Short mmCIF file of C-alpha atoms in Angstrom, two decimals:
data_model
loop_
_atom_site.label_atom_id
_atom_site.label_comp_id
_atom_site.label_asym_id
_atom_site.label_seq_id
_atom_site.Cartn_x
_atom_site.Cartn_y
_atom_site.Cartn_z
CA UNK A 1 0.00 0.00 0.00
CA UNK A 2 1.37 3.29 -1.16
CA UNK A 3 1.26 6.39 1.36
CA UNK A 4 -1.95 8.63 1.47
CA UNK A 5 -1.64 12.01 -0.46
CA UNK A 6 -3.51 14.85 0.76
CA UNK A 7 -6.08 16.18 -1.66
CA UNK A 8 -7.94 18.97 0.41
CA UNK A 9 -8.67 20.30 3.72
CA UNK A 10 -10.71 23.01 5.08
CA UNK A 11 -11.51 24.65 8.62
CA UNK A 12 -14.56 25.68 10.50
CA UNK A 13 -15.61 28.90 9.25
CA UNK A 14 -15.79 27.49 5.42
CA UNK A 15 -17.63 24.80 5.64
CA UNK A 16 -21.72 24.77 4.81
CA UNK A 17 -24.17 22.82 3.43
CA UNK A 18 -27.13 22.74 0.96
CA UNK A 19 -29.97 19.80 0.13
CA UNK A 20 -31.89 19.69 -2.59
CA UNK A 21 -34.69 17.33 -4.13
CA UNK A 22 -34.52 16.54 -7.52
CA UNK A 23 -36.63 14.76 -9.90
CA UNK A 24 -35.74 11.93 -12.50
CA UNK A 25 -38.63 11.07 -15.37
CA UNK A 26 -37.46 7.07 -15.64
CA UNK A 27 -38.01 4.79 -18.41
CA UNK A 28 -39.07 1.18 -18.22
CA UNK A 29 -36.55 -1.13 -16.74
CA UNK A 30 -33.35 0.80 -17.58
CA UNK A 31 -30.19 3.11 -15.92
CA UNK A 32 -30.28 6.70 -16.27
CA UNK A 33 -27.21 8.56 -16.19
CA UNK A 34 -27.54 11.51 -13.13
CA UNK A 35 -23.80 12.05 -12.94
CA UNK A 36 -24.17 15.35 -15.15
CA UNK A 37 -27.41 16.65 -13.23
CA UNK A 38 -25.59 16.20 -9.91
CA UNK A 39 -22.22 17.65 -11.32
CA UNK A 40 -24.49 20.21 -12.76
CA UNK A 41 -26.07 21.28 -9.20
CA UNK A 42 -22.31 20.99 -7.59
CA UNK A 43 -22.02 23.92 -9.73
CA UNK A 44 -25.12 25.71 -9.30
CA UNK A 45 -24.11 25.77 -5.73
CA UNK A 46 -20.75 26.78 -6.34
CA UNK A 47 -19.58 23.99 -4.43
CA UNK A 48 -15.69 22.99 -3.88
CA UNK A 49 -14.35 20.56 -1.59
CA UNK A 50 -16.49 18.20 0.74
CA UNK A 51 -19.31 15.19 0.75
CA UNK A 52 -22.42 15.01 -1.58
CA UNK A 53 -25.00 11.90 -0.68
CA UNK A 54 -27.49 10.95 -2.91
CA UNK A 55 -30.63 9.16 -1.25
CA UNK A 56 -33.44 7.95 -3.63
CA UNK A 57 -36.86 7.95 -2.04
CA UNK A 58 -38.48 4.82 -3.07
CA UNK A 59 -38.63 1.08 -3.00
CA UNK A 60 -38.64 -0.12 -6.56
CA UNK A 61 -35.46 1.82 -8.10
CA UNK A 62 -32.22 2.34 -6.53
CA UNK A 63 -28.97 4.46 -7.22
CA UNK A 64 -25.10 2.29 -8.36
CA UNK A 65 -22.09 3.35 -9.51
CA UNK A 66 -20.94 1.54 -12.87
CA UNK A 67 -19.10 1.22 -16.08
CA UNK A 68 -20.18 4.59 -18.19
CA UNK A 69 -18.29 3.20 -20.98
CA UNK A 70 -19.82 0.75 -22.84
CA UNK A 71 -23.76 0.22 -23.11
CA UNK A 72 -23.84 -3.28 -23.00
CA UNK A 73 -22.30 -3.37 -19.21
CA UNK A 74 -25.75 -2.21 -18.75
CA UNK A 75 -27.55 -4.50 -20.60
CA UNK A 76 -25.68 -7.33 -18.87
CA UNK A 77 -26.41 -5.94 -15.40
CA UNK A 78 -30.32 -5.36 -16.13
CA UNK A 79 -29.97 -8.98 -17.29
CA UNK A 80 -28.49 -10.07 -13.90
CA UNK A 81 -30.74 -8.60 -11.86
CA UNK A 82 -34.03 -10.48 -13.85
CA UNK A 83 -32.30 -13.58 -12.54
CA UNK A 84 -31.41 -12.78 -9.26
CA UNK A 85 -35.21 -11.56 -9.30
CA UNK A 86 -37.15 -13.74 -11.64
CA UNK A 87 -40.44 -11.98 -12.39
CA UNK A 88 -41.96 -15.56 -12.81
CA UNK A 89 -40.64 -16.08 -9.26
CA UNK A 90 -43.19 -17.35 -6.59
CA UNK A 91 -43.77 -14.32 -4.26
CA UNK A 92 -46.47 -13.70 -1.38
CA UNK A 93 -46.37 -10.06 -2.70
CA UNK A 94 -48.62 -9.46 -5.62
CA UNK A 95 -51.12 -6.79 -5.41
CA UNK A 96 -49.03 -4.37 -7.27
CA UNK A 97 -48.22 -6.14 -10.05
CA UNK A 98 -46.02 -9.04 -10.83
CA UNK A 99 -43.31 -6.45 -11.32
CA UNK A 100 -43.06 -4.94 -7.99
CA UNK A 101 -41.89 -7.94 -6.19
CA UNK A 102 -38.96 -8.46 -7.75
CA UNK A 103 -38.17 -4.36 -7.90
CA UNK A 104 -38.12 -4.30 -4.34
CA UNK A 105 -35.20 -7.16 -4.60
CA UNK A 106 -33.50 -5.84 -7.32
CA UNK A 107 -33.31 -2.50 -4.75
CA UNK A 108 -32.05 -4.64 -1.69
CA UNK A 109 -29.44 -5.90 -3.35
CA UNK A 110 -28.39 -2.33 -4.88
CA UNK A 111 -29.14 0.26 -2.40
CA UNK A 112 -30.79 3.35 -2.02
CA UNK A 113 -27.95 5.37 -1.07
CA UNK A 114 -24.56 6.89 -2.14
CA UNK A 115 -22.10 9.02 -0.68
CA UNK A 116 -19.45 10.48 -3.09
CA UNK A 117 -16.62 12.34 -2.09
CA UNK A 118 -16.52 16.29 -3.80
CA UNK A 119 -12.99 17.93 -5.53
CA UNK A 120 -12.99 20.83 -7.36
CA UNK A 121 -16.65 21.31 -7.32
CA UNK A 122 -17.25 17.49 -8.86
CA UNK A 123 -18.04 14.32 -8.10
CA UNK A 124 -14.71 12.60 -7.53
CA UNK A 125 -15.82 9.61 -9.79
CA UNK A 126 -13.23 7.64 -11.34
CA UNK A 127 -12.59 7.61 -14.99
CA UNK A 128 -15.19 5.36 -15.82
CA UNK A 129 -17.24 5.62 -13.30
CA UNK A 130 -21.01 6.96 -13.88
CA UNK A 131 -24.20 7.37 -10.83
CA UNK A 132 -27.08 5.55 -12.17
CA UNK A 133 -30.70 5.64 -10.81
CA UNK A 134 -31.93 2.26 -12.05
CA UNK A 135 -35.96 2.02 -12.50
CA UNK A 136 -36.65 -1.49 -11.88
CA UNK A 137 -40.47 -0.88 -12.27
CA UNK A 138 -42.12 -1.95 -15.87
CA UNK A 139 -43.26 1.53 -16.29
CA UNK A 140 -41.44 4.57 -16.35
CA UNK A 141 -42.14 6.77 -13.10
CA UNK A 142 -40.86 10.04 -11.39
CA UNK A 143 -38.65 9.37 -9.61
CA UNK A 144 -37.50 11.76 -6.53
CA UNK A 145 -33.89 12.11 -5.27
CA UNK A 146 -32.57 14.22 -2.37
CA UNK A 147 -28.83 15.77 -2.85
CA UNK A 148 -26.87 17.14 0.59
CA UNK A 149 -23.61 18.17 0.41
CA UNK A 150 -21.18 19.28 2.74
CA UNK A 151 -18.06 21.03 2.17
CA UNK A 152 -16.39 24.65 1.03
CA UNK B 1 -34.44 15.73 -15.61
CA UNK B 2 -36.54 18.92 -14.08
CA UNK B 3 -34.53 21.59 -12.10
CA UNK B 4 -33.42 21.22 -8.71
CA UNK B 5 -35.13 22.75 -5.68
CA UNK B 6 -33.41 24.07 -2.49
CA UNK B 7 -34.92 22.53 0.38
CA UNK B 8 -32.46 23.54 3.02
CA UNK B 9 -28.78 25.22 3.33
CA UNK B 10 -27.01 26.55 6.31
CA UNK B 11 -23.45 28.19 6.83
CA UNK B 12 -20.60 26.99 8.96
CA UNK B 13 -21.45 28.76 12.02
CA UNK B 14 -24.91 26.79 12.55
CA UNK B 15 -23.34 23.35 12.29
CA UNK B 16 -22.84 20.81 14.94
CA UNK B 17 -22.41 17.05 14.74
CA UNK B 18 -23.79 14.42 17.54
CA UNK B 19 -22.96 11.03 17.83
CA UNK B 20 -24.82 8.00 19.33
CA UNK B 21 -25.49 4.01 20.26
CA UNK B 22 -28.34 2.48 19.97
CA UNK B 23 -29.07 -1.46 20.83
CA UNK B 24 -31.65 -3.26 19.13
CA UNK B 25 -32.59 -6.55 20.49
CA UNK B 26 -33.62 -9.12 17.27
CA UNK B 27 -35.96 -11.96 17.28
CA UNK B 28 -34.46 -14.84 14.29
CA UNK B 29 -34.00 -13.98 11.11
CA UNK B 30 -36.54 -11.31 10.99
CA UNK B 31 -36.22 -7.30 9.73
CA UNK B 32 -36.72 -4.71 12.35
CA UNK B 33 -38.02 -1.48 11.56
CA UNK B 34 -35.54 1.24 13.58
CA UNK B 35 -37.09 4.40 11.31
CA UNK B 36 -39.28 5.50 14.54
CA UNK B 37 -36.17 5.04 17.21
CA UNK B 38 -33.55 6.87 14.97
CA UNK B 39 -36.02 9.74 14.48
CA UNK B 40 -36.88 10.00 17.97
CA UNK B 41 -33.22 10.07 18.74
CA UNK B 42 -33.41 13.56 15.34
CA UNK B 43 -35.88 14.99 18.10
CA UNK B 44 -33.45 14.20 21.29
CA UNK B 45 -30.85 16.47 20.09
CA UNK B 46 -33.02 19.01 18.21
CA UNK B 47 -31.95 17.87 14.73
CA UNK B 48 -32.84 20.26 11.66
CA UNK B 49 -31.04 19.95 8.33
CA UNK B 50 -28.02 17.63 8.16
CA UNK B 51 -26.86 14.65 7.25
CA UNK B 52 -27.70 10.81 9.22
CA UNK B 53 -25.37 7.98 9.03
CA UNK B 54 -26.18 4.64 10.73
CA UNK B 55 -23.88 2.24 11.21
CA UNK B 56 -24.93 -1.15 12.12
CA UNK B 57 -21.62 -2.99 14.33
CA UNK B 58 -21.81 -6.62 12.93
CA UNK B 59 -21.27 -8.97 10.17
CA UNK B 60 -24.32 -10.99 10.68
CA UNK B 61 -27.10 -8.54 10.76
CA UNK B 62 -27.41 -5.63 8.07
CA UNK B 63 -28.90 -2.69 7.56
CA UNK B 64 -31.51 -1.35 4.46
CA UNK B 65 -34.02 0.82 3.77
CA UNK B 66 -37.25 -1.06 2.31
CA UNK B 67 -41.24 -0.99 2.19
CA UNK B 68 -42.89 -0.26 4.89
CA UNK B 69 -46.76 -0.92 3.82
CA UNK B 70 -47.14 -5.05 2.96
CA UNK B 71 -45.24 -7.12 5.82
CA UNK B 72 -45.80 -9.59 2.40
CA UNK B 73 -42.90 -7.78 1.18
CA UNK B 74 -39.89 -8.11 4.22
CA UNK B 75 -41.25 -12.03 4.06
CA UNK B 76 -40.08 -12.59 0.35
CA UNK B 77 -37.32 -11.18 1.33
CA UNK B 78 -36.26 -13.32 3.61
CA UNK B 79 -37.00 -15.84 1.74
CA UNK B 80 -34.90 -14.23 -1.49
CA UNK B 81 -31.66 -13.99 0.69
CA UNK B 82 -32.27 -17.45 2.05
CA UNK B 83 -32.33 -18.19 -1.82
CA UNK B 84 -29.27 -16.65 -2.57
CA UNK B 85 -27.70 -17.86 0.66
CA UNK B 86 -28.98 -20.90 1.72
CA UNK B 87 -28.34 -22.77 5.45
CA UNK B 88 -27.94 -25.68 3.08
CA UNK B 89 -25.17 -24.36 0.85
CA UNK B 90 -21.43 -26.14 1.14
CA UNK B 91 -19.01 -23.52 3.09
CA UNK B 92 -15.78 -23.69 4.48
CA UNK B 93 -16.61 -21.95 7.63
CA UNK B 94 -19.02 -23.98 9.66
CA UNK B 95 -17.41 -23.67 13.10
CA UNK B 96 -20.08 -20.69 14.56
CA UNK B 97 -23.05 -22.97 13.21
CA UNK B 98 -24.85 -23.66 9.79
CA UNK B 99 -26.67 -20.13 9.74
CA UNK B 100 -23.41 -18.16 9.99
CA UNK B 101 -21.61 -18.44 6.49
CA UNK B 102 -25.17 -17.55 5.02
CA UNK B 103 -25.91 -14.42 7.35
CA UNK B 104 -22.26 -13.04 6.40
CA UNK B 105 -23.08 -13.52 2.80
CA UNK B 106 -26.75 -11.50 3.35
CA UNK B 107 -24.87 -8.84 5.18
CA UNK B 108 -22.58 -8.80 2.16
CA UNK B 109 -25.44 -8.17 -0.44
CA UNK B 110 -26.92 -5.39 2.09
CA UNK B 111 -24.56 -3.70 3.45
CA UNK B 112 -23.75 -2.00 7.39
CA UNK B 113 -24.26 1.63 6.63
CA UNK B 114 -26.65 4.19 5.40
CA UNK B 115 -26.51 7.75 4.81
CA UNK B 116 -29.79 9.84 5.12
CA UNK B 117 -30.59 13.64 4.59
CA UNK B 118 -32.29 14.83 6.98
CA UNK B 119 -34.99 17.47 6.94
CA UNK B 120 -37.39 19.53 9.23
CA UNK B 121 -35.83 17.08 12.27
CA UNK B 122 -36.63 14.22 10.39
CA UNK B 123 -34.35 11.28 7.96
CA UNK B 124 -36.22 12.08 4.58
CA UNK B 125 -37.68 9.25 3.64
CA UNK B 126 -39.94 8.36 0.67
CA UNK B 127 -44.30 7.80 1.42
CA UNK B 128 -43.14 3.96 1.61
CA UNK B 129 -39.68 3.55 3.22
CA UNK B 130 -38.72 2.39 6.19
CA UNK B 131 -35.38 1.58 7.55
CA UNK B 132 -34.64 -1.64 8.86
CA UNK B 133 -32.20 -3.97 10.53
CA UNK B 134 -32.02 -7.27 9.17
CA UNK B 135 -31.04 -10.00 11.96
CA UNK B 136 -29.74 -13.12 9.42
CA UNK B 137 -28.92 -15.39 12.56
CA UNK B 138 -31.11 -18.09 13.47
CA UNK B 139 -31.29 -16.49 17.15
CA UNK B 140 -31.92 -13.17 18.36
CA UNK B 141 -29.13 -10.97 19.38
CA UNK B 142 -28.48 -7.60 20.71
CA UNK B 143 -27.50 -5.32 18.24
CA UNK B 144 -25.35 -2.14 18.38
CA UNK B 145 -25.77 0.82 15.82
CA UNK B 146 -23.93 3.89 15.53
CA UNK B 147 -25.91 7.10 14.43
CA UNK B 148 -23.82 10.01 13.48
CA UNK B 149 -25.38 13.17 12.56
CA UNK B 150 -24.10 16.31 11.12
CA UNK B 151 -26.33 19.26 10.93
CA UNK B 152 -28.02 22.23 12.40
CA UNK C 1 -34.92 -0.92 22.15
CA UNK C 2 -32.71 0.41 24.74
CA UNK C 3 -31.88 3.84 25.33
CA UNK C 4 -29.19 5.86 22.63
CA UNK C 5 -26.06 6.84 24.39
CA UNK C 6 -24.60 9.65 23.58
CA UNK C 7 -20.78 8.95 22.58
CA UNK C 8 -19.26 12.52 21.11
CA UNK C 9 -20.68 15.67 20.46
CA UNK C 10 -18.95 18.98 19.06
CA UNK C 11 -20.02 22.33 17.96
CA UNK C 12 -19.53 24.69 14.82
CA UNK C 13 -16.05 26.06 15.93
CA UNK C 14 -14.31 22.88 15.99
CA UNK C 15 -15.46 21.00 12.90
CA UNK C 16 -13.10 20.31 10.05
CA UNK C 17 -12.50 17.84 6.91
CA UNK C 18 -10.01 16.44 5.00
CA UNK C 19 -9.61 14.51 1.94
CA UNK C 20 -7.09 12.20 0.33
CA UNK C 21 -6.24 9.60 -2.08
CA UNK C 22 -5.35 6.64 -1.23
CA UNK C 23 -3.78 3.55 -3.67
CA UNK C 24 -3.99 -0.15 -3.02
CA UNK C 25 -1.94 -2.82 -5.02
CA UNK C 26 -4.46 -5.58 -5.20
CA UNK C 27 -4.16 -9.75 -6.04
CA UNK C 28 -5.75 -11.37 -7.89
CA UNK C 29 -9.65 -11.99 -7.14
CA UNK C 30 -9.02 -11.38 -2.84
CA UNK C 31 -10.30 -9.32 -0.26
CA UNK C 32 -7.73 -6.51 1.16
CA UNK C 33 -8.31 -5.55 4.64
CA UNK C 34 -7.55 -1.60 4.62
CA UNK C 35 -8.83 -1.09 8.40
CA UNK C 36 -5.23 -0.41 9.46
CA UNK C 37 -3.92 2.05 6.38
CA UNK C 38 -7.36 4.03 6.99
CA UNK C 39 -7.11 4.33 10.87
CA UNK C 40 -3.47 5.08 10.16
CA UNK C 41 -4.40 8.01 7.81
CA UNK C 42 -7.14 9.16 10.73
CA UNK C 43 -4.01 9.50 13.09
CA UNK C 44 -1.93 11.12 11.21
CA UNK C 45 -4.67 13.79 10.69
CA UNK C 46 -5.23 14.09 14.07
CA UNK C 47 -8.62 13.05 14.08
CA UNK C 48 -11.23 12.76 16.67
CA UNK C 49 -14.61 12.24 16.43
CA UNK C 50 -16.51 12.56 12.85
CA UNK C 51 -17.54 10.86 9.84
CA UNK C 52 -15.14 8.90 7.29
CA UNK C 53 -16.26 7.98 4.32
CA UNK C 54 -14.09 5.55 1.78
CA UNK C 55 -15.12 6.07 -2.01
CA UNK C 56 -13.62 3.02 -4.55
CA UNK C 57 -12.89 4.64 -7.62
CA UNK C 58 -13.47 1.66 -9.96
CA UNK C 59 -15.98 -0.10 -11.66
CA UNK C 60 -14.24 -4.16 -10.98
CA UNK C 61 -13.77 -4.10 -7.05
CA UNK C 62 -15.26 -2.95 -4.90
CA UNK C 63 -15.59 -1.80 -0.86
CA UNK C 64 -17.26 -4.10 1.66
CA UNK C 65 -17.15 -4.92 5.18
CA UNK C 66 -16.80 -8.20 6.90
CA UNK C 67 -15.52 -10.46 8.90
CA UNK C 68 -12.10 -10.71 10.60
CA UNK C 69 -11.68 -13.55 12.45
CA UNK C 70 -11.88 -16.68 10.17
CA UNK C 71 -10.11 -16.01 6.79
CA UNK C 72 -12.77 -19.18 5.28
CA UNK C 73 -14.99 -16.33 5.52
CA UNK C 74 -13.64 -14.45 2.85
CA UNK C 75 -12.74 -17.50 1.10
CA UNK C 76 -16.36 -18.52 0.63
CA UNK C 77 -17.72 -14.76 -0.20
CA UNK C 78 -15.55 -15.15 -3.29
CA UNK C 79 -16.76 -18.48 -3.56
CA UNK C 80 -20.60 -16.54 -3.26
CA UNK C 81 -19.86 -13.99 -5.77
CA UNK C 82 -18.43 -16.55 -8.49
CA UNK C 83 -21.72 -18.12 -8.16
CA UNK C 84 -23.85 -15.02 -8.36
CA UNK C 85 -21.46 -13.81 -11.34
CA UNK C 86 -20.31 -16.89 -13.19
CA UNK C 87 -16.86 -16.27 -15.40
CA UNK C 88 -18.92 -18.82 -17.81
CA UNK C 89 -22.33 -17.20 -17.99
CA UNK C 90 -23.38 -15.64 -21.34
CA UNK C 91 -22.35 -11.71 -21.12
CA UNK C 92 -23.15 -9.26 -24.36
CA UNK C 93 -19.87 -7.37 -22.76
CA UNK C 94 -16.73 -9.44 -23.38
CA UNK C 95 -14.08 -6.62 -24.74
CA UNK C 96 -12.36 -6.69 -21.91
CA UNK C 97 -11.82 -10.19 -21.26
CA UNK C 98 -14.21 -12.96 -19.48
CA UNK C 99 -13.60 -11.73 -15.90
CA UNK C 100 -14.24 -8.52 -16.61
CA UNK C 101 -18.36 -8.70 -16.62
CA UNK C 102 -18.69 -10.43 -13.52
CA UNK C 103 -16.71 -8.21 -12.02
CA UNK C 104 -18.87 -5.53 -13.09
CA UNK C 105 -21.96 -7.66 -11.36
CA UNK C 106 -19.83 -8.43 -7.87
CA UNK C 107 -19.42 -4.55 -7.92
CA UNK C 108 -23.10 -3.40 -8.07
CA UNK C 109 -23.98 -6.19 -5.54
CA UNK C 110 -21.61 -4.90 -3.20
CA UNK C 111 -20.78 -1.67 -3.56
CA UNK C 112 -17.95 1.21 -3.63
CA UNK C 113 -18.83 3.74 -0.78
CA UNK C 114 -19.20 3.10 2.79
CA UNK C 115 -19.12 5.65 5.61
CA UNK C 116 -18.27 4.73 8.89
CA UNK C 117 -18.56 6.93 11.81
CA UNK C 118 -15.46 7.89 13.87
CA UNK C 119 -14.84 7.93 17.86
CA UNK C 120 -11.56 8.35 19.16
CA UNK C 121 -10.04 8.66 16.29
CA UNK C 122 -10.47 5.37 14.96
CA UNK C 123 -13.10 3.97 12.59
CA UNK C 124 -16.39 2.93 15.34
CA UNK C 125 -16.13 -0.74 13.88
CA UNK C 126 -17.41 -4.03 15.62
CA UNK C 127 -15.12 -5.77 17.26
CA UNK C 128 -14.76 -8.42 14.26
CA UNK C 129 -15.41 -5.80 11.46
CA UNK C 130 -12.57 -5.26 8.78
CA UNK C 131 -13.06 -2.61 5.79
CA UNK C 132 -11.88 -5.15 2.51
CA UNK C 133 -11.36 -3.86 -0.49
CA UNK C 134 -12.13 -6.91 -2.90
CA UNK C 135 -10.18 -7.21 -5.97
CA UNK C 136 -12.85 -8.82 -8.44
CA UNK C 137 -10.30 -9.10 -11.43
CA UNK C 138 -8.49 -12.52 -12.58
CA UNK C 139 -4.68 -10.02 -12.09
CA UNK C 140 -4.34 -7.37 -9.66
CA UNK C 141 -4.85 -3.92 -10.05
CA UNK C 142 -3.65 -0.27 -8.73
CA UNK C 143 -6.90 0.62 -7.05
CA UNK C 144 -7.57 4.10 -6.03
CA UNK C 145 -9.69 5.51 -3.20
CA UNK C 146 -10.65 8.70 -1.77
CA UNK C 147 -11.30 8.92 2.60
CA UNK C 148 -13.04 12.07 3.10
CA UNK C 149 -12.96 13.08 7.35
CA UNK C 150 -15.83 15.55 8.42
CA UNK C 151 -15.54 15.96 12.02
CA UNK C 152 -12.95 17.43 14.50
#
């Protein structure tokens, strides 16, 4: 293990914080890219250095971190999660739709949460890194997210 | 996407952070829904806008944020992660009893921490979420959380 | 439920945060146990009590924690994972080589951000918690990370 480098630091008096709510129109089964909407408020705020979490507000979609690159990473992983979460599984749950069931598995196994560490106003993603709400519902839906950061 | 909307912000002089434990006792391999405790413990210290962070102390229980509305729901569940971890799998370790291997595994898939935004005194979430700790041992145990907030 | 305890608590004047990168030099497909590299980067900033959060910059390993105590543990998480994400299932993605898509999949089901609350200037974990870093790759890697400190 190589030795830590320091990136930033800040005192008292310059740190704040702002939340936010922010809503995502989703499509059917599929990741949508929010890493530009969330840069985008980073700037809005004029953020700099400091701690942005994401925190999606529902059951049946959930936030992840993956491969921006190429499309079919996402293909692969929608794929994955249909059969970790068969929707012609046997479930008690029904009364929503054979599709809710396994949406609410699909979001165990993902999460509903991400914190992302903030330099130079940005998400400090790695180079191929994207933040993806996934809708795991059938239908598209509105989805709401809330953004806090804390920092400069 | 539509725009962002501010819901809160607050400069470096109003900012304070509190930290806590909280036990939970568990009954077997059953989720336990903590949402009421960790927001009465937001009104204890007079909680406004911040940030929430619970972290659950064990590899054998987890932590995640799911539907609150059909108990239907946390039973499939169970039975998904018993699925994708089952008592009856082959493992190495064996030595703390055939339910231990799997509940490691579940804790793996959901994870030991959340982060929440918190607003008006409250963690901010959705109509239907609740946050739960999952106990994945085939006994009940007393369970130790660490909440961590940052705020006004 | 038992009572919360209060453990720290600090006002405006004496918060602060700090952010570096860190680099591990992984194995091949194995879990890394960072706990002592990221408490050692807490001392050296001094730090006392707060919020840490660890941020994995990649897209093929990921951030989990587990178990300490029995390395069969970790031996049959990767055993877990294959089986979740088979090197021989049938993957659109396969550029990068056959390990390369499961890796993707052990990634979302895990995750690459975990905060941990801090008390005495160490990470608040369980007494047989570890933070891993798990290499999902078939070679090791140069794997970077950010820790982000909020506290004082």
């Amino acid at each position: 293990m190589r030795q830590q480098r320091e990136m930033a630091r800040a005192d008292a008096g310059s740190l704040r914080q702002r939340t936010a709510r922010m809503e995502v129109e989703t499509g059917p089964r599929r990741f949508h890219d929010v890493s530009a909407a969330v840069d985008g408020w980073l700037g809005e705020i004029d953020a700099g250095e400091g701690l942005l979490t994401v925190f999606l507000r529902h059951t049946s979609a959930s936030l992840t971190i993956q491969e921006n690159a190429d499309p079919d990473v996402l293909r692969d992983l929608l794929d994955v999660l249909d059969r970790l979460a068969p929707a012609s599984g046997s479930y008690r749950h029904g009364s929503e739709g054979p599709d809710d069931m396994p949406a609410h598995i699909k979001t165990m196994l993902t999460g509903a949460s991400i914190a992302v560490p903030v330099l130079n106003g940005r998400m400090d993603l790695g180079t191929w890194q994207g933040l993806y709400v996934i809708e795991h519902r059938a239908r598209g839906h509105a989805r709401s997210l809330t953004l806090h950061y804390l920092g400069t």
